[in-house]
Short mmCIF file of C-alpha atoms in Angstrom, two decimals:
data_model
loop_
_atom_site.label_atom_id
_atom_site.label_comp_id
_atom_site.label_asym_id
_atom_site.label_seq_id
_atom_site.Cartn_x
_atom_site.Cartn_y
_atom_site.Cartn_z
CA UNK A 1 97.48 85.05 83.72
CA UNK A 2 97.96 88.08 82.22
CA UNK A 3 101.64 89.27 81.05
CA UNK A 4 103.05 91.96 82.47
CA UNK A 5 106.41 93.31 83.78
CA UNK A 6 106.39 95.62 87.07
CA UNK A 7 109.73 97.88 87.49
CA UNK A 8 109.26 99.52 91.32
CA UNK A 9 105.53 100.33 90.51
CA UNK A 10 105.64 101.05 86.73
CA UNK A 11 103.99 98.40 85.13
CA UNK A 12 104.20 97.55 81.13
CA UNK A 13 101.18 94.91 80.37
CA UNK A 14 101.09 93.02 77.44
CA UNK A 15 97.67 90.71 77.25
CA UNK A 16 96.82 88.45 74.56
CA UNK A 17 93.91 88.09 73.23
CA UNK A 18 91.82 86.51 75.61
CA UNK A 19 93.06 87.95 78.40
CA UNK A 20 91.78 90.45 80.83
CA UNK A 21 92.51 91.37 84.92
CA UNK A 22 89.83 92.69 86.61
CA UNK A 23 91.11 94.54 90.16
CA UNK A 24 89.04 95.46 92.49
CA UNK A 25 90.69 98.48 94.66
CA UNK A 26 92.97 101.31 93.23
CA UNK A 27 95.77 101.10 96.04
CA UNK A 28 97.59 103.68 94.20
CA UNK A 29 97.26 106.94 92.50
CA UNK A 30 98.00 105.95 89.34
CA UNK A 31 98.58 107.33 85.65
CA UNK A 32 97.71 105.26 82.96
CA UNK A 33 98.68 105.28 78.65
CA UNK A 34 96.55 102.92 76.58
CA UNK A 35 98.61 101.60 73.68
CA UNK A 36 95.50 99.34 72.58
CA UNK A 37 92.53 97.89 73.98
CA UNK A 38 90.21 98.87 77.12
CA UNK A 39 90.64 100.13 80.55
CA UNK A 40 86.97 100.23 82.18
CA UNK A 41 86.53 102.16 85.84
CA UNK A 42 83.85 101.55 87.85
CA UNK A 43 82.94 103.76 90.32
CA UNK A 44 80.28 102.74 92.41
CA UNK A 45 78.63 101.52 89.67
CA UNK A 46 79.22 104.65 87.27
CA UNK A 47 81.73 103.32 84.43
CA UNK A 48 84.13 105.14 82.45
CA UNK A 49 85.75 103.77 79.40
CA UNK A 50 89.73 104.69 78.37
CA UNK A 51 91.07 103.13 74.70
CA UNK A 52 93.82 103.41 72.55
CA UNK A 53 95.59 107.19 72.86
CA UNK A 54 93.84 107.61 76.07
CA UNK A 55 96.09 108.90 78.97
CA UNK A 56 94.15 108.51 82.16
CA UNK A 57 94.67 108.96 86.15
CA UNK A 58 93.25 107.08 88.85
CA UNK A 59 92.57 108.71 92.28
CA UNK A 60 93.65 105.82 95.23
CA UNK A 61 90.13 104.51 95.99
CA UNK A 62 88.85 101.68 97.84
CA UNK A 63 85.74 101.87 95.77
CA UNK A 64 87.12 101.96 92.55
CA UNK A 65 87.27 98.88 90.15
CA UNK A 66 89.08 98.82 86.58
CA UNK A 67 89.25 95.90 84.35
CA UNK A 68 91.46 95.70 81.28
CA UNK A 69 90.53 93.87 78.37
CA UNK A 70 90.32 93.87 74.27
CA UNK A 71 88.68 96.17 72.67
CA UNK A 72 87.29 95.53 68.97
CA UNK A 73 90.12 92.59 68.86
CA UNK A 74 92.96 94.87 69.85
CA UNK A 75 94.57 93.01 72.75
CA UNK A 76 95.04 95.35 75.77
CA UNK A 77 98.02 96.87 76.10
CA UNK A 78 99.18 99.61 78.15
CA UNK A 79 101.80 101.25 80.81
CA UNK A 80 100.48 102.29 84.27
CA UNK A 81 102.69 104.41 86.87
CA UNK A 82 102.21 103.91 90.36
CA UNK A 83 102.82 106.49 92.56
CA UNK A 84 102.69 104.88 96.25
CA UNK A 85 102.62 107.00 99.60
CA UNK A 86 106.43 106.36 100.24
CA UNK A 87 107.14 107.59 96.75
CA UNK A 88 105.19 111.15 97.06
CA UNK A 89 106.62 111.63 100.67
CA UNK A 90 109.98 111.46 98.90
CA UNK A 91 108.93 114.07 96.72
CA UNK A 92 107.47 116.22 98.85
CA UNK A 93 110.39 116.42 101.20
CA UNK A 94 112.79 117.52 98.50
CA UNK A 95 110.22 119.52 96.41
CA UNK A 96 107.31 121.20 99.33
CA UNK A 97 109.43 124.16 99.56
CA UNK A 98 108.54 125.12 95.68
CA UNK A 99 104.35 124.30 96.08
CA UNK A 100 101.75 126.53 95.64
CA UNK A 101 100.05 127.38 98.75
CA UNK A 102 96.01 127.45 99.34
CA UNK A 103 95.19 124.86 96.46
CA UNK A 104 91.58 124.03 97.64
CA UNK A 105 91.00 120.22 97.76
CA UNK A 106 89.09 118.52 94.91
CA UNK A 107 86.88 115.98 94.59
CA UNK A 108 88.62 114.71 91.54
CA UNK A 109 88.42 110.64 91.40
CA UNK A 110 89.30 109.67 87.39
CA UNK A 111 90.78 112.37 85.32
CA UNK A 112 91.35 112.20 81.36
CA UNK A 113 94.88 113.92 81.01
CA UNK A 114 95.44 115.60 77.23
CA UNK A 115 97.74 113.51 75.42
CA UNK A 116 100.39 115.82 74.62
CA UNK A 117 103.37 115.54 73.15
CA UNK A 118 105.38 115.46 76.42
CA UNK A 119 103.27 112.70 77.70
CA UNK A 120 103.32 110.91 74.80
CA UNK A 121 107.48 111.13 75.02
CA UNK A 122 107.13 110.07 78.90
CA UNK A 123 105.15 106.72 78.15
CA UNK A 124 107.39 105.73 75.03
CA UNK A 125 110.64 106.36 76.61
CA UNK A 126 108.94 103.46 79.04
CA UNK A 127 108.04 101.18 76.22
CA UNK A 128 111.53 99.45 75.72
CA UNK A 129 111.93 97.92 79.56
CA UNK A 130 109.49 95.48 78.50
CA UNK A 131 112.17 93.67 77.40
CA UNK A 132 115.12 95.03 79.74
CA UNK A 133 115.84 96.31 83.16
CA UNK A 134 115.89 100.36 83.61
CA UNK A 135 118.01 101.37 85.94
CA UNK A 136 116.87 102.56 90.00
CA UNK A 137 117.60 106.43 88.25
CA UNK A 138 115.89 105.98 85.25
CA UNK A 139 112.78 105.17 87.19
CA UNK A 140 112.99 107.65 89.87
CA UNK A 141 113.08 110.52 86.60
CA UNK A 142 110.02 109.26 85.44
CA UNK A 143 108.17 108.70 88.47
CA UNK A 144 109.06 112.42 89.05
CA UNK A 145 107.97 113.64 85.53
CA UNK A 146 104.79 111.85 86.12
CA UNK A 147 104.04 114.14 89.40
CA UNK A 148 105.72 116.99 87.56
CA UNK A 149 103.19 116.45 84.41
CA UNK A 150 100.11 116.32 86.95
CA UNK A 151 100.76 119.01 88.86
CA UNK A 152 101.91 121.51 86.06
CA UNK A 153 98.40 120.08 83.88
CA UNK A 154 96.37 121.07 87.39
CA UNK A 155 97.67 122.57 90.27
CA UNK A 156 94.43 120.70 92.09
CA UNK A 157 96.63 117.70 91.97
CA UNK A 158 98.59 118.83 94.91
CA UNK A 159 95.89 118.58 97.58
CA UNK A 160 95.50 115.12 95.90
CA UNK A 161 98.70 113.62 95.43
CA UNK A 162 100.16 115.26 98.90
CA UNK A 163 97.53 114.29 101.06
CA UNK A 164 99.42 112.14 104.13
CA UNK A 165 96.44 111.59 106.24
CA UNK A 166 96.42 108.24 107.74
CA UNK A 167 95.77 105.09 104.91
CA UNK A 168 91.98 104.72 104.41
CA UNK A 169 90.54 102.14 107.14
CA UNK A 170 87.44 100.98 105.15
CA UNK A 171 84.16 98.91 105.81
CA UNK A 172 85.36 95.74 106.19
CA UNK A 173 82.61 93.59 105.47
CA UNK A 174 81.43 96.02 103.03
CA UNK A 175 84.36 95.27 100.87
CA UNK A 176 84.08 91.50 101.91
CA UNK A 177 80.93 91.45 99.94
CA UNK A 178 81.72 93.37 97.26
CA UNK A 179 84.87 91.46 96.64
CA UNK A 180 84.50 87.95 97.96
CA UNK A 181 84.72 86.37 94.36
CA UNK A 182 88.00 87.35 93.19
CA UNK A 183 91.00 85.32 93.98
CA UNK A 184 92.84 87.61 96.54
CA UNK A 185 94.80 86.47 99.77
CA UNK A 186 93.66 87.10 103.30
CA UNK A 187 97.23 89.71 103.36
CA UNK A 188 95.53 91.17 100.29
CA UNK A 189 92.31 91.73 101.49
CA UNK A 190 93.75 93.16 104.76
CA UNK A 191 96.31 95.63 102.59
CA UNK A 192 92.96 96.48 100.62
CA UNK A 193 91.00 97.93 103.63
CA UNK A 194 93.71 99.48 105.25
CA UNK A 195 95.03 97.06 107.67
CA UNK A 196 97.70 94.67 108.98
CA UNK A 197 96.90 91.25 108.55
CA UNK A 198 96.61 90.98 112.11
CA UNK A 199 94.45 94.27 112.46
CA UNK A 200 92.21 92.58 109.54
CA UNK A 201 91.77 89.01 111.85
CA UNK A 202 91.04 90.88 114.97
CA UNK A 203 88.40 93.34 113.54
CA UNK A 204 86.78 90.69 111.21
CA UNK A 205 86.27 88.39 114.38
CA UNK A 206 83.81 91.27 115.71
CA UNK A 207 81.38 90.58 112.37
CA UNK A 208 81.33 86.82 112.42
CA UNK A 209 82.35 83.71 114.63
CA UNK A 210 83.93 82.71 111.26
CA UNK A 211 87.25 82.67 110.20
CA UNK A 212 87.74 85.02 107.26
CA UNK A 213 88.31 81.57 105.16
CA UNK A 214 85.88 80.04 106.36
CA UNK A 215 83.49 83.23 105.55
CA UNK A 216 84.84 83.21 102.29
CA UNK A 217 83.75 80.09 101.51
CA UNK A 218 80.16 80.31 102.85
CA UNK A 219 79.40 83.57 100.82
CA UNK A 220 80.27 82.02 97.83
CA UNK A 221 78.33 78.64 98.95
CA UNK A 222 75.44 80.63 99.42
CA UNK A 223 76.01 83.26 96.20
CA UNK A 224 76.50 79.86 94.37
CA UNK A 225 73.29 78.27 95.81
CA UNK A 226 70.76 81.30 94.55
CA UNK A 227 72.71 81.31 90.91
CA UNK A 228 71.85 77.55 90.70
CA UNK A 229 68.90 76.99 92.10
CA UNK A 230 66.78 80.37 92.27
CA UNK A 231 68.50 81.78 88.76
CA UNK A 232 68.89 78.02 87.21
CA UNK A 233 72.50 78.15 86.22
CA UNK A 234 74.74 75.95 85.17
CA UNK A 235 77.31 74.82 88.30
CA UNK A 236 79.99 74.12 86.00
CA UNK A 237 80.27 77.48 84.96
CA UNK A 238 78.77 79.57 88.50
CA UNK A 239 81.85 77.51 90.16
CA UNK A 240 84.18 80.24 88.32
CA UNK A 241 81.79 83.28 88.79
CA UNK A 242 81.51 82.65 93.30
CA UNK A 243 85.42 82.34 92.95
CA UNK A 244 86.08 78.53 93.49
CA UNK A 245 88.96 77.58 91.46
CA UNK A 246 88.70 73.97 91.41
CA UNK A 247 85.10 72.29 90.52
CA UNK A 248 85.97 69.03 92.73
CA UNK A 249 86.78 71.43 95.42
CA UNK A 250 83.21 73.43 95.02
CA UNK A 251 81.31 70.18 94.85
CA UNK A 252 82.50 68.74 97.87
CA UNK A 253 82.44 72.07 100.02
CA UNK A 254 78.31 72.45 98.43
CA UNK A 255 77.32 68.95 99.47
CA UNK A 256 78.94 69.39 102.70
CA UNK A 257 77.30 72.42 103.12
CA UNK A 258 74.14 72.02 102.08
CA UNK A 259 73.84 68.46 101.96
CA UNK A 260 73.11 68.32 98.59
CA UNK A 261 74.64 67.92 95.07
CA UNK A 262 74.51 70.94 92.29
CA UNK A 263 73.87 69.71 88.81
CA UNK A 264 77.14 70.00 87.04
CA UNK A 265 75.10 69.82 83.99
#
């Protein structure tokens, strides 16, 4: 697992080496200072790459994917901070009074912010709570410089960052398939698409007769299945790639399945 420390949604990662942690929904606006290796963003299959010096922000997006990784054998490292819906409410009740007004609404998704001085100052002054607790004030100020920076770098940030509309309700079983191989929870994958876990049980039940486990475990079944015996993989290593964690696990649900054995070969 990859190290990291999370301080009420500021998060300092440290990887090593051979780590990365791929996530597969931005839940969060988020801004982003790469002290060393890779941050890639995929967005609907259109990537963008941040590195070392890079200080990037994220739009909240159920279709947007980042991975962090090493880069040229510089382990990632890096300081992200989230700015959740209760946080910018917060804001905006003590602050609305001093916005612009008629800020037309962008379509902005991934933005590269200049790495000035002042944000250079904002992720450094960060850097040391990797090792200590900041205080509930300390964290608030930067939270608040962070809006503060994005809104005084573009005033099209407002529209963005303000925007209470209700959370976005997504395609369900779009994301399902998009996302079935990673090791999330059902709560996650009902928090991902905009629901309550109950909300996510009762609306998955009108796509399939399945329980969302049990759905889970047929898509990768069957994902497994074409890798193996249409693409003539190896099981031992498509086992990982579907998202079983355990090959004993994957061999017994296949044969049960499909009443056969994959070569573990």
């Amino acid at each position: 697992m990859a190290n990291y420390i999370q301080h009420s949604g500021i998060f300092i990662s440290h990887f090593t080496e051979d780590e990365t942690s791929c996530v597969p929904v931005a839940q969060y606006h988020s801004l982003t200072y790469l002290y060393g290796g890779e941050m890639e963003f995929d967005l609907l299959g259109k990537k963008h790459y941040a590195h070392k010096g890079n200080c990037v922000f994220l739009r909240r997006n159920h279709q947007a994917q980042f991975t962090k990784r090493t880069f040229k054998g510089e382990p990632y490292k890096g300081i992200s901070i989230c700015l959740s819906r209760e946080v910018l409410h917060n804001y905006y009740n003590q602050h609305h009074n001093h916005f612009p007004t008629n800020i037309e609404r962008t379509g902005i998704d991934l933005a590269v912010i200049p790495t000035t001085q002042r944000v250079k100052s904002l992720f450094d002054s960060i850097l040391p709570y990797w090792e200590q607790t900041p205080s509930e004030a300390f964290i608030q100020e930067a939270i608040h410089q962070t809006i503060h920076l994005l809104t005084t770098y573009n005033t099209s940030f407002y529209p963005i960052l303000f925007d209470f509309s209700d959370p976005w309700k997504i395609d369900l079983m779009e994301f399902m398939n998009r996302n079935y191989q990673y090791p999330l929870s059902l709560t996650e994958f009902a928090k991902y698409t905009g629901r309550s876990l109950a909300t996510f049980k009762r609306d998955f039940a009108k796509f399939s007769p399945l329980t969302p486990q049990k759905w889970l475990i047929q898509r990768r079944l069957k994902e497994a299945y074409h890798k193996i015996f249409d693409q003539h993989q190896k099981a031992n290593k498509v086992y990982l790639e579907v998202g079983f964690k355990d090959i004993a696990h994957f061999y017994h649900s296949f044969k049960e399945f499909y009443g056969i054995v994959p070569s573990i070969r």
